[in-house]
C-alpha atoms as a printed R data frame, in Angstrom:
    type eleno elety resid chain resno       x       y        z
1   ATOM     1    CA   UNK     A     1  79.996 -11.950  -89.693
2   ATOM     2    CA   UNK     A     2  79.669 -15.122  -90.932
3   ATOM     3    CA   UNK     A     3  80.815 -14.012  -94.395
4   ATOM     4    CA   UNK     A     4  83.495 -12.127  -93.044
5   ATOM     5    CA   UNK     A     5  84.904 -14.996  -90.956
6   ATOM     6    CA   UNK     A     6  84.573 -17.289  -94.154
7   ATOM     7    CA   UNK     A     7  86.750 -14.896  -96.538
8   ATOM     8    CA   UNK     A     8  83.910 -13.295  -98.683
9   ATOM     9    CA   UNK     A     9  84.860  -9.942  -97.923
10  ATOM    10    CA   UNK     A    10  82.965  -8.142 -100.427
11  ATOM    11    CA   UNK     A    11  79.785  -9.543  -99.780
12  ATOM    12    CA   UNK     A    12  80.243  -9.197  -96.148
13  ATOM    13    CA   UNK     A    13  80.646  -5.445  -96.647
14  ATOM    14    CA   UNK     A    14  77.649  -4.969  -98.633
15  ATOM    15    CA   UNK     A    15  75.509  -6.581  -95.784
16  ATOM    16    CA   UNK     A    16  77.381  -4.390  -93.437
17  ATOM    17    CA   UNK     A    17  76.566  -1.315  -95.001
18  ATOM    18    CA   UNK     A    18  72.951  -2.296  -95.597
19  ATOM    19    CA   UNK     A    19  72.747  -3.209  -91.933
20  ATOM    20    CA   UNK     A    20  74.057   0.217  -90.850
21  ATOM    21    CA   UNK     A    21  71.463   1.831  -93.010
22  ATOM    22    CA   UNK     A    22  68.853   0.157  -91.123
23  ATOM    23    CA   UNK     A    23  70.248   0.820  -87.648
24  ATOM    24    CA   UNK     A    24  73.126   3.481  -87.721
25  ATOM    25    CA   UNK     A    25  73.343   2.919  -83.870
26  ATOM    26    CA   UNK     A    26  74.324  -0.816  -84.264
27  ATOM    27    CA   UNK     A    27  78.090  -0.293  -82.655
28  ATOM    28    CA   UNK     A    28  79.362  -3.393  -83.648
29  ATOM    29    CA   UNK     A    29  78.434  -2.728  -87.376
30  ATOM    30    CA   UNK     A    30  79.623   0.898  -87.118
31  ATOM    31    CA   UNK     A    31  83.043  -0.478  -85.811
32  ATOM    32    CA   UNK     A    32  83.391  -2.821  -88.489
33  ATOM    33    CA   UNK     A    33  82.612  -0.389  -91.320
34  ATOM    34    CA   UNK     A    34  85.264   2.114  -90.000
35  ATOM    35    CA   UNK     A    35  88.116  -0.759  -90.011
36  ATOM    36    CA   UNK     A    36  86.922  -1.661  -93.711
37  ATOM    37    CA   UNK     A    37  86.768   2.050  -94.748
38  ATOM    38    CA   UNK     A    38  89.863   3.626  -92.997
39  ATOM    39    CA   UNK     A    39  92.092   0.367  -91.980
40  ATOM    40    CA   UNK     A    40  91.963  -2.249  -94.482
41  ATOM    41    CA   UNK     A    41  93.489  -0.065  -97.382
42  ATOM    42    CA   UNK     A    42  96.753  -0.128  -95.251
43  ATOM    43    CA   UNK     A    43  96.797  -3.827  -95.583
44  ATOM    44    CA   UNK     A    44  97.646  -6.311  -98.465
45  ATOM    45    CA   UNK     A    45  97.162 -10.096  -99.082
46  ATOM    46    CA   UNK     A    46  99.889 -12.238 -100.560
47  ATOM    47    CA   UNK     A    47  98.489 -15.507 -102.078
48  ATOM    48    CA   UNK     A    48 100.301 -18.849 -101.398
49  ATOM    49    CA   UNK     A    49  99.487 -22.206 -103.119
50  ATOM    50    CA   UNK     A    50  96.906 -23.007 -100.242
51  ATOM    51    CA   UNK     A    51  96.334 -20.204  -98.281
52  ATOM    52    CA   UNK     A    52  96.494 -16.370  -98.301
53  ATOM    53    CA   UNK     A    53  98.348 -14.154  -95.946
54  ATOM    54    CA   UNK     A    54  97.097 -10.472  -94.961
55  ATOM    55    CA   UNK     A    55  99.421  -8.018  -93.003
56  ATOM    56    CA   UNK     A    56 100.019  -4.492  -92.782
57  ATOM    57    CA   UNK     A    57 101.768  -2.718  -95.417
58  ATOM    58    CA   UNK     A    58 104.555  -1.270  -93.591
59  ATOM    59    CA   UNK     A    59 105.515  -4.444  -91.827
60  ATOM    60    CA   UNK     A    60 104.582  -6.941  -94.569
61  ATOM    61    CA   UNK     A    61 108.131  -8.039  -95.564
62  ATOM    62    CA   UNK     A    62 109.051  -8.959  -92.207
63  ATOM    63    CA   UNK     A    63 106.040 -10.732  -91.166
64  ATOM    64    CA   UNK     A    64 105.688 -12.582  -94.326
65  ATOM    65    CA   UNK     A    65 109.354 -13.591  -94.020
66  ATOM    66    CA   UNK     A    66 108.719 -15.172  -90.360
67  ATOM    67    CA   UNK     A    67 104.903 -16.237  -90.564
68  ATOM    68    CA   UNK     A    68 104.683 -18.092  -93.871
69  ATOM    69    CA   UNK     A    69 107.154 -20.905  -93.357
70  ATOM    70    CA   UNK     A    70 105.589 -21.431  -89.797
71  ATOM    71    CA   UNK     A    71 101.842 -21.863  -91.570
72  ATOM    72    CA   UNK     A    72 103.603 -23.927  -94.313
73  ATOM    73    CA   UNK     A    73 105.141 -26.146  -91.636
74  ATOM    74    CA   UNK     A    74 102.169 -26.588  -89.592
75  ATOM    75    CA   UNK     A    75 100.168 -27.701  -92.384
76  ATOM    76    CA   UNK     A    76 102.220 -30.141  -93.986
77  ATOM    77    CA   UNK     A    77 102.560 -31.946  -90.316
78  ATOM    78    CA   UNK     A    78  98.633 -31.570  -89.689
79  ATOM    79    CA   UNK     A    79  97.612 -32.894  -93.245
80  ATOM    80    CA   UNK     A    80  99.789 -36.105  -92.430
81  ATOM    81    CA   UNK     A    81  98.378 -36.345  -88.793
82  ATOM    82    CA   UNK     A    82  94.989 -35.457  -89.312
83  ATOM    83    CA   UNK     A    83  94.680 -37.099  -92.896
84  ATOM    84    CA   UNK     A    84  92.664 -34.026  -93.999
85  ATOM    85    CA   UNK     A    85  93.585 -30.752  -96.070
86  ATOM    86    CA   UNK     A    86  91.660 -27.794  -95.346
87  ATOM    87    CA   UNK     A    87  89.539 -25.779  -97.581
88  ATOM    88    CA   UNK     A    88  91.707 -23.582  -99.968
89  ATOM    89    CA   UNK     A    89  90.028 -20.668  -98.979
90  ATOM    90    CA   UNK     A    90  92.218 -20.106  -95.976
91  ATOM    91    CA   UNK     A    91  93.229 -16.715  -94.679
92  ATOM    92    CA   UNK     A    92  95.796 -15.927  -92.118
93  ATOM    93    CA   UNK     A    93  95.661 -12.320  -91.009
94  ATOM    94    CA   UNK     A    94  97.948 -10.587  -88.606
95  ATOM    95    CA   UNK     A    95  97.170  -7.396  -87.110
96  ATOM    96    CA   UNK     A    96  99.886  -4.804  -85.116
97  ATOM    97    CA   UNK     A    97  97.197  -2.964  -83.516
98  ATOM    98    CA   UNK     A    98  95.049  -4.744  -81.039
99  ATOM    99    CA   UNK     A    99  91.824  -2.967  -81.693
100 ATOM   100    CA   UNK     A   100  91.951  -3.364  -85.245
101 ATOM   101    CA   UNK     A   101  92.466  -7.289  -84.452
102 ATOM   102    CA   UNK     A   102  89.661  -7.104  -82.036
103 ATOM   103    CA   UNK     A   103  86.831  -5.334  -84.374
104 ATOM   104    CA   UNK     A   104  88.149  -7.606  -87.146
105 ATOM   105    CA   UNK     A   105  87.492 -10.742  -85.346
106 ATOM   106    CA   UNK     A   106  84.321  -9.990  -83.423
107 ATOM   107    CA   UNK     A   107  83.360  -6.489  -84.151
108 ATOM   108    CA   UNK     A   108  84.317  -4.981  -80.377
109 ATOM   109    CA   UNK     A   109  87.150  -2.961  -79.719
110 ATOM   110    CA   UNK     A   110  88.782  -5.040  -77.259
111 ATOM   111    CA   UNK     A   111  89.350  -8.973  -76.753
112 ATOM   112    CA   UNK     A   112  92.006 -10.443  -74.255
113 ATOM   113    CA   UNK     A   113  93.072 -13.161  -76.960
114 ATOM   114    CA   UNK     A   114  95.911 -13.144  -79.180
115 ATOM   115    CA   UNK     A   115  94.542 -15.039  -81.828
116 ATOM   116    CA   UNK     A   116  91.202 -16.705  -82.890
117 ATOM   117    CA   UNK     A   117  90.284 -19.000  -85.483
118 ATOM   118    CA   UNK     A   118  86.785 -19.345  -87.201
119 ATOM   119    CA   UNK     A   119  87.757 -22.446  -89.419
120 ATOM   120    CA   UNK     A   120  88.638 -20.845  -92.724
121 ATOM   121    CA   UNK     A   121  90.161 -17.881  -91.106
122 ATOM   122    CA   UNK     A   122  92.761 -17.074  -88.654
123 ATOM   123    CA   UNK     A   123  93.390 -13.721  -87.123
124 ATOM   124    CA   UNK     A   124  95.580 -12.857  -84.609
125 ATOM   125    CA   UNK     A   125  98.271 -10.265  -83.303
126 ATOM   126    CA   UNK     A   126 101.243  -9.394  -85.415
127 ATOM   127    CA   UNK     A   127 104.795 -10.729  -84.304
128 ATOM   128    CA   UNK     A   128 105.771  -6.878  -83.998
129 ATOM   129    CA   UNK     A   129 103.545  -6.617  -80.793
130 ATOM   130    CA   UNK     A   130 106.654  -8.433  -79.366
131 ATOM   131    CA   UNK     A   131 105.094  -9.301  -76.020
132 ATOM   132    CA   UNK     A   132 103.826 -12.878  -76.737
133 ATOM   133    CA   UNK     A   133 104.916 -16.002  -78.136
134 ATOM   134    CA   UNK     A   134 103.618 -15.675  -81.542
135 ATOM   135    CA   UNK     A   135 104.990 -18.866  -83.089
136 ATOM   136    CA   UNK     A   136 103.151 -20.702  -80.017
137 ATOM   137    CA   UNK     A   137  99.915 -18.733  -80.623
138 ATOM   138    CA   UNK     A   138 100.010 -19.376  -84.706
139 ATOM   139    CA   UNK     A   139 100.973 -22.943  -84.407
140 ATOM   140    CA   UNK     A   140  97.893 -23.187  -81.878
141 ATOM   141    CA   UNK     A   141  95.495 -21.538  -84.086
142 ATOM   142    CA   UNK     A   142  96.591 -23.535  -87.147
143 ATOM   143    CA   UNK     A   143  95.759 -26.791  -85.490
144 ATOM   144    CA   UNK     A   144  91.950 -25.056  -84.816
145 ATOM   145    CA   UNK     A   145  91.865 -24.972  -88.626
146 ATOM   146    CA   UNK     A   146  92.268 -28.512  -88.815
147 ATOM   147    CA   UNK     A   147  89.897 -29.401  -85.945
148 ATOM   148    CA   UNK     A   148  87.146 -26.814  -86.658
149 ATOM   149    CA   UNK     A   149  87.040 -28.068  -90.503
150 ATOM   150    CA   UNK     A   150  87.480 -31.632  -89.743
151 ATOM   151    CA   UNK     A   151  84.628 -31.514  -87.289
152 ATOM   152    CA   UNK     A   152  82.361 -28.991  -88.874
153 ATOM   153    CA   UNK     A   153  82.717 -27.138  -85.627
154 ATOM   154    CA   UNK     A   154  80.504 -29.759  -84.036
155 ATOM   155    CA   UNK     A   155  82.886 -30.470  -81.030
156 ATOM   156    CA   UNK     A   156  83.259 -29.303  -77.610
157 ATOM   157    CA   UNK     A   157  85.178 -26.207  -76.736
158 ATOM   158    CA   UNK     A   158  87.232 -27.883  -74.355
159 ATOM   159    CA   UNK     A   159  88.168 -30.542  -76.714
160 ATOM   160    CA   UNK     A   160  89.351 -28.432  -79.386
161 ATOM   161    CA   UNK     A   161  91.208 -25.819  -77.256
162 ATOM   162    CA   UNK     A   162  92.879 -29.032  -75.402
163 ATOM   163    CA   UNK     A   163  93.972 -30.329  -78.619
164 ATOM   164    CA   UNK     A   164  95.604 -27.122  -79.918
165 ATOM   165    CA   UNK     A   165  97.460 -26.974  -76.786
166 ATOM   166    CA   UNK     A   166  98.356 -30.598  -77.081
167 ATOM   167    CA   UNK     A   167  99.832 -30.032  -80.612
168 ATOM   168    CA   UNK     A   168 101.865 -26.942  -79.213
169 ATOM   169    CA   UNK     A   169 103.255 -29.128  -76.056
170 ATOM   170    CA   UNK     A   170 104.177 -31.785  -78.315
171 ATOM   171    CA   UNK     A   171 105.773 -29.158  -80.944
172 ATOM   172    CA   UNK     A   172 107.755 -27.818  -78.421
173 ATOM   173    CA   UNK     A   173 107.400 -28.959  -74.760
174 ATOM   174    CA   UNK     A   174 108.847 -25.388  -73.632
175 ATOM   175    CA   UNK     A   175 105.376 -24.008  -74.761
176 ATOM   176    CA   UNK     A   176 103.649 -25.897  -71.903
177 ATOM   177    CA   UNK     A   177 101.424 -23.960  -69.522
178 ATOM   178    CA   UNK     A   178 103.033 -24.401  -66.244
179 ATOM   179    CA   UNK     A   179  99.901 -24.020  -63.796
180 ATOM   180    CA   UNK     A   180 100.390 -27.399  -61.965
181 ATOM   181    CA   UNK     A   181 100.362 -25.476  -58.589
182 ATOM   182    CA   UNK     A   182  96.871 -24.218  -59.549
183 ATOM   183    CA   UNK     A   183  95.601 -27.572  -60.608
184 ATOM   184    CA   UNK     A   184  97.163 -29.128  -57.085
185 ATOM   185    CA   UNK     A   185  95.067 -26.554  -55.158
186 ATOM   186    CA   UNK     A   186  92.097 -27.491  -57.094
187 ATOM   187    CA   UNK     A   187  92.443 -31.308  -56.741
188 ATOM   188    CA   UNK     A   188  92.850 -30.669  -52.653
189 ATOM   189    CA   UNK     A   189  89.765 -28.406  -52.710
190 ATOM   190    CA   UNK     A   190  87.933 -31.161  -54.830
191 ATOM   191    CA   UNK     A   191  87.162 -28.403  -57.402
192 ATOM   192    CA   UNK     A   192  88.763 -30.262  -60.607
193 ATOM   193    CA   UNK     A   193  85.533 -30.024  -62.974
194 ATOM   194    CA   UNK     A   194  84.478 -32.708  -64.585
195 ATOM   195    CA   UNK     A   195  84.884 -33.514  -68.579
196 ATOM   196    CA   UNK     A   196  81.286 -32.610  -68.871
197 ATOM   197    CA   UNK     A   197  81.829 -29.204  -67.161
198 ATOM   198    CA   UNK     A   198  85.224 -28.521  -68.798
199 ATOM   199    CA   UNK     A   199  83.713 -26.285  -71.561
200 ATOM   200    CA   UNK     A   200  82.461 -23.795  -68.838
201 ATOM   201    CA   UNK     A   201  86.064 -22.661  -67.982
202 ATOM   202    CA   UNK     A   202  85.836 -21.077  -71.440
203 ATOM   203    CA   UNK     A   203  82.389 -19.959  -71.843
204 ATOM   204    CA   UNK     A   204  81.320 -18.902  -68.194
205 ATOM   205    CA   UNK     A   205  84.770 -17.828  -66.748
206 ATOM   206    CA   UNK     A   206  84.779 -14.644  -64.390
207 ATOM   207    CA   UNK     A   207  88.697 -13.809  -64.950
208 ATOM   208    CA   UNK     A   208  91.527 -14.428  -67.132
209 ATOM   209    CA   UNK     A   209  92.904 -16.609  -64.488
210 ATOM   210    CA   UNK     A   210  90.166 -18.900  -64.746
211 ATOM   211    CA   UNK     A   211  90.196 -19.194  -68.673
212 ATOM   212    CA   UNK     A   212  94.129 -19.915  -68.501
213 ATOM   213    CA   UNK     A   213  93.255 -22.869  -65.824
214 ATOM   214    CA   UNK     A   214  90.722 -23.986  -68.405
215 ATOM   215    CA   UNK     A   215  93.220 -24.155  -71.127
216 ATOM   216    CA   UNK     A   216  95.659 -26.235  -68.930
217 ATOM   217    CA   UNK     A   217  92.955 -28.290  -67.644
218 ATOM   218    CA   UNK     A   218  91.900 -29.190  -71.137
219 ATOM   219    CA   UNK     A   219  95.193 -29.877  -72.314
220 ATOM   220    CA   UNK     A   220  95.861 -32.241  -69.460
221 ATOM   221    CA   UNK     A   221  92.729 -34.097  -70.502
222 ATOM   222    CA   UNK     A   222  93.809 -34.606  -73.884
223 ATOM   223    CA   UNK     A   223  97.524 -35.755  -73.022
224 ATOM   224    CA   UNK     A   224  95.385 -38.132  -70.928
225 ATOM   225    CA   UNK     A   225  93.631 -39.275  -73.973
226 ATOM   226    CA   UNK     A   226  96.458 -39.693  -76.226
227 ATOM   227    CA   UNK     A   227  98.494 -41.600  -73.470
């Protein structure tokens, strides 16, 4: 999985095939091989100067038209803000099918996220899905590209998520999460986690509501630090 998340697809596929031969009941490997064999031929890459974009052939032209300028704008801003340029082996992949996105990302058929970043790889739902703010998600995930590569992934989960949320907030205030009533209730009940416990909201949550609150609390922490 490390190879597939660092854009070494051919080498990763070889390991997946060898793994399947050793254990044909490994469901994650089975799902990934099925995607590589049956689904990936329906997708194409387009090479840009500093990244490559993968999308489904049937919608590639329109997805490229909308997504590529956002990626380029984000990289220009983050280059200057973080005084850092990410690895040129950067790929952004957009999937209209939720199951394909999930298997490509984690090897399982369903995850609740709209986008994920592994440093040199961003995977997310395609804008054609039409039921989420794809511009915000792409901006958030592009921020993670810088955070994870610059820190070598050695940074608390709450910090990177809060920082990516902060970047979306300063990009467009309308992208802010509006969960202040939840925070007020937590404050009244003395249930606000300390900074040391903020990451547990992402790693040990028991509901989507808890995860959403974790994003909001992390972003408030970063806003406080920034101010």
